[in-house]
Every structure is written in structure tokens, then in C-alpha cells.
Short mmCIF file of C-alpha atoms and ligand atoms in Angstrom, two decimals:
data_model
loop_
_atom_site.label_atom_id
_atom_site.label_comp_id
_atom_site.label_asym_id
_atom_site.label_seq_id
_atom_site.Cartn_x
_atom_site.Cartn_y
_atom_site.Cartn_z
CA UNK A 24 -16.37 13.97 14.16
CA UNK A 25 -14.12 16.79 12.97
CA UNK A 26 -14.90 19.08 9.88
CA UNK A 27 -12.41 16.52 7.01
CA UNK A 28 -14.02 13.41 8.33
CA UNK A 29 -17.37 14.74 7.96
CA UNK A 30 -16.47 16.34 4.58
CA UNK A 31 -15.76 13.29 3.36
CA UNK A 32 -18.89 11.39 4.85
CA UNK A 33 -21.10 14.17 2.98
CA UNK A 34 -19.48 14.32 -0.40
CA UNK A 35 -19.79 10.27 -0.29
CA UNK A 36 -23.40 10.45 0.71
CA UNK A 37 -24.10 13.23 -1.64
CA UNK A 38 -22.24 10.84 -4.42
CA UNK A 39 -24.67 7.64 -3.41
CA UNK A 40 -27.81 10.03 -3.07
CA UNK A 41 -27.53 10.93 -6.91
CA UNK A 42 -27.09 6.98 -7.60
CA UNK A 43 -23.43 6.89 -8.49
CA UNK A 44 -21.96 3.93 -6.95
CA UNK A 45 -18.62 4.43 -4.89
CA UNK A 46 -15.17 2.75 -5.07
CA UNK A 47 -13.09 3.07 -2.28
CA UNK A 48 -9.09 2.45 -2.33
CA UNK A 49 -7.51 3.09 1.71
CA UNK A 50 -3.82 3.50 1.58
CA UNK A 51 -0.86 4.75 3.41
CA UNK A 52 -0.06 6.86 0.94
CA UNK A 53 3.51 7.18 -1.18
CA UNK A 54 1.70 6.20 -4.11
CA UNK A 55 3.10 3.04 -6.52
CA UNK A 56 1.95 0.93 -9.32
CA UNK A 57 -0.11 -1.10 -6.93
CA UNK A 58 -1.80 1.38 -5.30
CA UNK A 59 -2.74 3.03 -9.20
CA UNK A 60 -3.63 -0.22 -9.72
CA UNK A 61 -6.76 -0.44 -7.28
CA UNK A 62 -7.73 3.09 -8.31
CA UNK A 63 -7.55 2.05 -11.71
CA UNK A 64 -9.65 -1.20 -10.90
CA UNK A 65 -12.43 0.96 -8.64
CA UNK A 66 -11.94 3.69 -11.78
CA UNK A 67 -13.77 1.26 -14.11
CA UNK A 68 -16.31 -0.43 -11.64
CA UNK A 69 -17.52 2.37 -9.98
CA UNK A 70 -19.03 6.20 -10.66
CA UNK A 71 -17.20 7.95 -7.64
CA UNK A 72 -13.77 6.82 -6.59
CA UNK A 73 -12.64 8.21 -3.18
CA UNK A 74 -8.67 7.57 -1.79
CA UNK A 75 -7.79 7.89 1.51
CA UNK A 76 -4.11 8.57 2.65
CA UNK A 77 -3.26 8.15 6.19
CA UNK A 78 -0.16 6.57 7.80
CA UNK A 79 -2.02 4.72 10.92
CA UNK A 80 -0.31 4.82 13.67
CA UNK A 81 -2.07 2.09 15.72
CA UNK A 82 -0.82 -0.30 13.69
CA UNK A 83 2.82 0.21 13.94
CA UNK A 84 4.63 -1.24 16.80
CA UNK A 85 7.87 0.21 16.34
CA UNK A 86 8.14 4.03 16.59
CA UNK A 87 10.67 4.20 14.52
CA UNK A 88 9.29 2.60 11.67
CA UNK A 89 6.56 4.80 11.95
CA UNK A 90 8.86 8.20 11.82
CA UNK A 91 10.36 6.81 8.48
CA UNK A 92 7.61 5.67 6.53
CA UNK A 93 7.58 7.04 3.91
CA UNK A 94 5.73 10.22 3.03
CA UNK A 95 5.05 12.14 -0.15
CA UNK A 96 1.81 14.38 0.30
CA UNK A 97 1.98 16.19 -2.95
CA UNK A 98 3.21 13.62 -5.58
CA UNK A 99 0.43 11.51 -4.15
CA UNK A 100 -2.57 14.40 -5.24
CA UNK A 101 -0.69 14.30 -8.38
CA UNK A 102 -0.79 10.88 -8.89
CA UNK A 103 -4.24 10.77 -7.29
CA UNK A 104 -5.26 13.32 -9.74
CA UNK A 105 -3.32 12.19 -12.57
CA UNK A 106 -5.50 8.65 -12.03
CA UNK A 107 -9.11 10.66 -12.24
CA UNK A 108 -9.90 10.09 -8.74
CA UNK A 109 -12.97 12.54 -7.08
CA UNK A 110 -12.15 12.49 -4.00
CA UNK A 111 -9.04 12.20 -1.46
CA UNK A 112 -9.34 11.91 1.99
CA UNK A 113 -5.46 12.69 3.88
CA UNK A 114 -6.61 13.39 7.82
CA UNK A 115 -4.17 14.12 10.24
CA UNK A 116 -3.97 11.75 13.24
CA UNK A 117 -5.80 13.94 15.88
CA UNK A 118 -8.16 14.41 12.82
CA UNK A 119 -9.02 10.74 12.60
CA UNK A 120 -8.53 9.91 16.05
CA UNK A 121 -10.18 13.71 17.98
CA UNK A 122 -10.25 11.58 21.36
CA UNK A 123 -6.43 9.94 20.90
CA UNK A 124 -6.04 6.51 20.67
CA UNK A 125 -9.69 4.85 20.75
CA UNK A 126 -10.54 2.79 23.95
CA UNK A 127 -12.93 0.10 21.97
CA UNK A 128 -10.94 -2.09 19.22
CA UNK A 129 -11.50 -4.53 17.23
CA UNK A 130 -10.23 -7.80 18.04
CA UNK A 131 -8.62 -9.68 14.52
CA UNK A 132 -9.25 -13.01 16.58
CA UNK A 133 -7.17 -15.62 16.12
CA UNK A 134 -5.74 -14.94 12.41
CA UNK A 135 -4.38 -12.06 14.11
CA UNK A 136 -1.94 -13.67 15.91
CA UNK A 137 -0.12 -16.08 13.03
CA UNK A 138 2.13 -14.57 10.74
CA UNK A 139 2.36 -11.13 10.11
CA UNK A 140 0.39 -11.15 13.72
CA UNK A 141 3.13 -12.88 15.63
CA UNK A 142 5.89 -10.61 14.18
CA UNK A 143 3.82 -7.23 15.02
CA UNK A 144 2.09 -7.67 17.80
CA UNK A 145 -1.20 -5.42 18.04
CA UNK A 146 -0.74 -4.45 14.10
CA UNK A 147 -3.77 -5.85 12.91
CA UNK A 148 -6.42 -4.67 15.85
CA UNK A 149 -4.79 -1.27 14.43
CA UNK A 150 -5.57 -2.21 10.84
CA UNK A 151 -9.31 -3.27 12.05
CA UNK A 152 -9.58 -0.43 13.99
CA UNK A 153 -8.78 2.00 11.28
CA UNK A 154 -10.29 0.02 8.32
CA UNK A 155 -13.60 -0.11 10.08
CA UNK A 156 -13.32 3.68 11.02
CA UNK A 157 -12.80 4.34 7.53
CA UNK A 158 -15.70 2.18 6.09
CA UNK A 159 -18.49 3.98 8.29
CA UNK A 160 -16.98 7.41 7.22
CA UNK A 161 -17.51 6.14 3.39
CA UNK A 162 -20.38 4.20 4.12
CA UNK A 163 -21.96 1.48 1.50
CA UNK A 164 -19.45 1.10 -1.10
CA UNK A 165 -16.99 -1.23 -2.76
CA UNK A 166 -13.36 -1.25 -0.96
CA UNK A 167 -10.34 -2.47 -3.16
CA UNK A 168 -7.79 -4.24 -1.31
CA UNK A 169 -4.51 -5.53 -2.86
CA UNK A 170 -3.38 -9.59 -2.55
CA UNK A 171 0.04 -8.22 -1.68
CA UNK A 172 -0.93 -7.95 2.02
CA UNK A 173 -3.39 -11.46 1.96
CA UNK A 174 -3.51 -11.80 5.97
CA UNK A 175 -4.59 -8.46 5.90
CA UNK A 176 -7.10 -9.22 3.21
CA UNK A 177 -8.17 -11.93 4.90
CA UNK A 178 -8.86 -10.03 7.83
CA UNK A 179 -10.92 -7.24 6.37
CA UNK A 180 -12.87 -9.51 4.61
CA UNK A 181 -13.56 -11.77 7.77
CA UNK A 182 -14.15 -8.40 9.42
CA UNK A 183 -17.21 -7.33 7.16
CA UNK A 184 -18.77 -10.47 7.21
CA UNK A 185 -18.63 -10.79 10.92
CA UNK A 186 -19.82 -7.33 11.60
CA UNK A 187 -22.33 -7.10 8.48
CA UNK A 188 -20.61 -3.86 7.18
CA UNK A 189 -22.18 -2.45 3.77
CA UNK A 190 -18.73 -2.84 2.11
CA UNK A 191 -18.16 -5.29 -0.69
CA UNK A 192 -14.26 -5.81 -0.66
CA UNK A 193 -12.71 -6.63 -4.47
CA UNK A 194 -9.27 -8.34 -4.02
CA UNK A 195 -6.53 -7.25 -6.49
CA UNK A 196 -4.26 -8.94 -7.67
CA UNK A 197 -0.15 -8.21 -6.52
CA UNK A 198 1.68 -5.55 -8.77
CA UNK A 199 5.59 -6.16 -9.35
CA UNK A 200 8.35 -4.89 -10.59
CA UNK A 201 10.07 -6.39 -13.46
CA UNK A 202 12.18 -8.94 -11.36
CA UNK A 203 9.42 -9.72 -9.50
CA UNK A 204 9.54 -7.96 -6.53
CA UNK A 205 6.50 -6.66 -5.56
CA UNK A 206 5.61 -2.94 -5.29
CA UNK A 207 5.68 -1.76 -1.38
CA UNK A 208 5.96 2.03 -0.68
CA UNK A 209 8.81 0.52 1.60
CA UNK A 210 11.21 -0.69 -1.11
CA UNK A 211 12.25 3.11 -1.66
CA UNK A 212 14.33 2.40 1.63
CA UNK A 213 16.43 -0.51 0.16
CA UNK A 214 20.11 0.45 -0.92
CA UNK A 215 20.78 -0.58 -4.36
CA UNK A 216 22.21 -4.08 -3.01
CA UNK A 217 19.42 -4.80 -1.09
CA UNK A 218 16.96 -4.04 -3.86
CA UNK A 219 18.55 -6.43 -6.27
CA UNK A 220 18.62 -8.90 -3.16
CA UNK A 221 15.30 -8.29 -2.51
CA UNK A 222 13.94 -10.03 -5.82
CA UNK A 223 14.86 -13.42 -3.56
CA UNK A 224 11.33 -13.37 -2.44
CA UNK A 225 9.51 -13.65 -5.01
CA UNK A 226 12.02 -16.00 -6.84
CA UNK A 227 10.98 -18.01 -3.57
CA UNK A 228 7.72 -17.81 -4.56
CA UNK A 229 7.62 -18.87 -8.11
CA UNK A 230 9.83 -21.82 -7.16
CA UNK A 231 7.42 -22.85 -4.76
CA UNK A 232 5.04 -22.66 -7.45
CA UNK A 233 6.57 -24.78 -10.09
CA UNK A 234 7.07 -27.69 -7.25
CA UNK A 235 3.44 -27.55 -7.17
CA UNK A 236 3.06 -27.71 -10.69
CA UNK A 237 5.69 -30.48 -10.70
CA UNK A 238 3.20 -32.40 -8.25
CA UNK A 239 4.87 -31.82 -5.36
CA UNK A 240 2.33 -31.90 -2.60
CA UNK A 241 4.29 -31.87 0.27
CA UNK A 242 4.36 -28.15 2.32
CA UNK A 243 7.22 -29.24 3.97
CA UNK A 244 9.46 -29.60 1.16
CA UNK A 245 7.94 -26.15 -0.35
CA UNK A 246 8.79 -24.44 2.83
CA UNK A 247 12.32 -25.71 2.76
CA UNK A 248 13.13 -24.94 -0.88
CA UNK A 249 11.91 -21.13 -0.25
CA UNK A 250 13.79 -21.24 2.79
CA UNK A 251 16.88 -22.30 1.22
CA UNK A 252 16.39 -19.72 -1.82
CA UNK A 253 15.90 -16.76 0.50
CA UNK A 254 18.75 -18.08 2.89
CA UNK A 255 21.18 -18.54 0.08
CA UNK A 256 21.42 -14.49 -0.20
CA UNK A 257 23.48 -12.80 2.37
CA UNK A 258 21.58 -9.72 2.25
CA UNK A 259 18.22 -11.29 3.26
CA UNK A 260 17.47 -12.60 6.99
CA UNK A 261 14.55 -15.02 6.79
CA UNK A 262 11.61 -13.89 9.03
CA UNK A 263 9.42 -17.28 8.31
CA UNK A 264 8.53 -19.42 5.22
CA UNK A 265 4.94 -20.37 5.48
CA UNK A 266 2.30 -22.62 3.48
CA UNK A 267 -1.58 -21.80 4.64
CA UNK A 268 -4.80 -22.93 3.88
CA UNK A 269 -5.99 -20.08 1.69
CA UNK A 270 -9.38 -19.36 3.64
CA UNK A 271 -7.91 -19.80 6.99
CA UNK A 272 -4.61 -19.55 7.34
CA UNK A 273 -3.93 -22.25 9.46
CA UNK A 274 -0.53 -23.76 8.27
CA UNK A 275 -1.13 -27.08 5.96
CA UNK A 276 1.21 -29.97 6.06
CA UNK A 277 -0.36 -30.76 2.39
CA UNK A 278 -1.61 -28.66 -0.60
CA UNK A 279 -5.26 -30.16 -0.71
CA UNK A 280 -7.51 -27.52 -1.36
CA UNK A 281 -6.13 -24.15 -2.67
CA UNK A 282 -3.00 -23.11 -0.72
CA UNK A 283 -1.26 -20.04 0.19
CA UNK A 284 2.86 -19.23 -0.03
CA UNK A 285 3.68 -16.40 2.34
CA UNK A 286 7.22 -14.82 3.15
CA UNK A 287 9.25 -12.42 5.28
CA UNK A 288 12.13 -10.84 5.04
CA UNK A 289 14.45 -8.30 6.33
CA UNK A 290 16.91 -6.30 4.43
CA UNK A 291 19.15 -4.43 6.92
CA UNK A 292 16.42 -2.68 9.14
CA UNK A 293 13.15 -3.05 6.35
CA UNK A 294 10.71 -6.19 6.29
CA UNK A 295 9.65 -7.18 3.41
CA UNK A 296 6.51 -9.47 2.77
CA UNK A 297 5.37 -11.67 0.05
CA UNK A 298 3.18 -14.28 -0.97
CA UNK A 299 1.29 -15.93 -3.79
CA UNK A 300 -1.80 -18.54 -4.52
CA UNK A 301 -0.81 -22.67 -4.99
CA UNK A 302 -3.41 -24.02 -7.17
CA UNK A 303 -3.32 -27.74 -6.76
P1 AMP B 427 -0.52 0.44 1.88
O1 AMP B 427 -0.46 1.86 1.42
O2 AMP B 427 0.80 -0.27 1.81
O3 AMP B 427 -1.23 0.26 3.20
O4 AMP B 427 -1.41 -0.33 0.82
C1 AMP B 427 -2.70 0.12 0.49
C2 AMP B 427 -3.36 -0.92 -0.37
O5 AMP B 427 -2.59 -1.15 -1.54
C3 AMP B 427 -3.49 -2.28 0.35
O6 AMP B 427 -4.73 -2.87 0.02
C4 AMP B 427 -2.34 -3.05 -0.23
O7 AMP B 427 -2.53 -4.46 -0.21
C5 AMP B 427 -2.33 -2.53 -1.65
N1 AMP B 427 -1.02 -2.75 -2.26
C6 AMP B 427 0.19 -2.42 -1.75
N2 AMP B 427 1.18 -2.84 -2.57
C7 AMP B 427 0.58 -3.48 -3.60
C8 AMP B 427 1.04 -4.16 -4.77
N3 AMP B 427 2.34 -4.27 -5.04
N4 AMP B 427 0.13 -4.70 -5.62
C9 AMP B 427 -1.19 -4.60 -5.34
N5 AMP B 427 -1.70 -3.98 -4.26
C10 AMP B 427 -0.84 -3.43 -3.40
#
């Protein structure tokens, strides 16, 4: 273990040894609303509140993606600090990963592969990998993860029951902007077009959501009316439309029991994702 990671095992340790309980928000870093959000949620449930800021790279497929994520090391102390958190934890990769990339993963099993899964390959095995290398640095804790990224969510959760790992994760609910879109440290890439475009997602979503409330049952017809909002703006290219079971994942042809929307999108060369909960 190098000298950080063990820094930040010890100060956590130290934290739980004088019985304060610890809150534990991971990020990639470039702060928002949503992120604050989680700190501010682990800020009121727990005594010590540690953030950790590291750009993964095992969970990006596409190189370039991963050069232009985007990166703002010292607004993010300031927001960190700003937000009254104890501790932040920013490795470097060959701080987090000493020995390169690690040999033994962790497979996502099959939820891995839908969605999000099919259109990045290997991304959430990196997201496992990571998350779970992160959780036995912190040790027993509660994690805060944000709805925004619900495979991923769904996942990690999935994860620490499988594996029995002391974390108890707290889903949090999506943060947005005021026409909806929802916070992603990617939207600072979208041209001023493509931002206002970009609210086509969640206007997706929420129409999806009154069919439901309308009675409409079928996820056929809620996939095509998302489909046909999203397609209708020329600065969006659909990525998929897709209506889950909300515990699983597997795709529903009916909203039954409760019911997840998801979306993809790109806008010129970013991917945006989306989803909310149908309630029937
Ligand atoms: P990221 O830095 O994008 O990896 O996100 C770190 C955490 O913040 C993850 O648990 C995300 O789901 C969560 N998060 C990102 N955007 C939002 C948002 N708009 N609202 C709530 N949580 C979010």
C-alpha cells in the first residue's frame, strides 16, 4: 500500500476507534450540485465525512474520453472544504494502483453487460474494481451513491451484498438543473446548443412518467414516446430507450412492480445518461 492510501486507512480507523461513525462520498472529482449533494447527505448522518477524488482509469474504454474528463483539483478542495468535509482522499493512479492495472477483478455478472454495460464494455468490472478497492481502504462505513448512475448503483449495492462488505450504501436521489437536466461533471463539455438540447432527456423522462400516471402500462409505448422525444432534436443521437425492472434490470414488457426509465444520449462526441423511477 503506498503512504496516501494508508493515510487515509489510518485517519478512518483512528475516526471509527474514537466512535465517530464515517460517511463516505467516491467521486471523479469536478465537483457539482450532485456531488455537494451526497456530502451534504453523509454531512448530517455521519461524524466523519471522507471524499475521494480519482478519475479511474479502468473504467474508461476510450482513451480519449479519459484525457478530457474533466479535471479541477483545486476548486474541488474548495468546494470540498467549503462543504465541511474531514477528509479528502485524491491518489494518483500508480498511487491507487502501485502494481499497474490489477490482475484479479471483479466480475459485475450479468447486469454488467445490459445497458450502460453493452455500450462500455469492461466499464463496470473497472467501477467494481475500484469501488471495492476504495471500501477496504475506508473500511466499515456508510457510502453515498447518487440515483443518477442507477446501473451503477445497482451494481455496488449487489456487490456488497454478494461479497458481505461492511459498507451500508445510502442512494441519493438525482440533482438537476433547472430544465431538468441532470448534473454530470460532463455537461461542462456541451456547446451552448447542445446544452439547451440536452434538456431532451429528461423531458423524455417526465413524459414517460405522466403515461404512467395516465395508466399507461405498456413499456413499449413508453419506450417509443421517449424515443420519439429525444429523436425529434437534431442535436441528440439516441443511444437506447430502456424500461427495467427496478431490482434487476432485466427489460419489462409491462410496468408491474416498480419500474425503471433509463436513457442515452450523445451530443456531438459526449454521452449523456439519464433515468428515473415509474411507480405504478
Ligand atoms: P462521478 O464523479 O460522476 O463518478 O459521480 C460520483 C457520485 O456522484 C456517483 O455516486 C454519482 O451517481 C453521483 N452523482 C453524479 N451526478 C449526480 C447528480 N446529478 N445527482 C446526484 N448524484 C450524482
Amino acid at each position: 500500500m503506498t503512504p496516501k492510501a494508508a493515510r487515509f486507512r489510518e485517519a478512518l480507523d483512528e475516526g471509527r476507534a474514537d466512535r465517530r461513525s464515517v460517511g463516505f462520498v467516491p467521486t471523479m472529482g469536478a465537483l457539482h450540485e450532485g456531488h455537494r449533494s451526497l456530502i451534504r447527505r453523509a454531512r448530517r448522518d455521519c461524524d466523519l465525512v471522507a471524499v475521494s477524488i480519482f478519475v479511474n482509469p479502468l473504467q474508461f474504454g476510450d482513451e480519449r474520453d479519459l484525457a478530457t474528463y474533466p479535471r479541477d483539483p483545486d476548486r474541488d478542495a474548495e468546494v470540498a472544504d467549503g462543504e465541511g468535509v474531514d477528509l479528502v482522499f485524491a491518489p494518483d493512479v500508480d498511487e491507487l494502483y502501485p502494481e499497474g492495472d490489477p490482475i484479479v477483478t471483479i466480475d459485475p455478472g450479468p447486469l454488467g453487460n445490459l445497458l450502460e454495460g453493452a455500450a462500455r464494455p469492461g466499464h463496470f468490472r473497472g467501477v467494481c474494481v475500484v469501488v471495492a478497492k476504495l471500501f477496504s481502504l475506508a473500511g466499515p462505513c456508510r457510502a453515498y451513491f447518487g440515483e443518477k448512475d442507477a446501473q451503477q448503483l445497482a451494481i455496488i449495492s449487489r456487490m456488497v451484498a454478494d461479497l458481505e462488505l461492511p459498507v451500508e450504501i445510502v442512494p441519493c436521489p438525482t440533482v438537476r438543473e433547472d430544465d431538468g437536466l441532470a448534473m454530470s461533471s460532463r455537461n461542462s463539455h456541451l456547446s451552448p446548443e447542445q446544452r439547451a438540447a440536452a434538456a431532451c432527456l429528461s423531458r423524455a423522462l417526465g413524459e414517460a412518467e405522466a403515461l404512467v400516471r395516465e395508466d399507461e402500462r405498456n413499456a413499449h409505448v413508453l419506450k417509443a414516446a421517449m424515443a420519439r422525444r429525444i429523436g425529434a432534436e437534431p442535436l441528440a443521437r439516441l443511444d437506447y430507450v430502456a424500461v427495467v425492472d427496478e431490482r434487476t434490470f432485466a427489460e419489462v414488457s409491462e410496468i408491474g412492480s416498480p419500474a425503471r426509465a433509463l436513457v442515452a444520449a450523445w451530443f456531438g462526441a459526449i454521452r449523456l445518461i439519464d433515468n428515473t423511477s415509474l411507480a405504478p
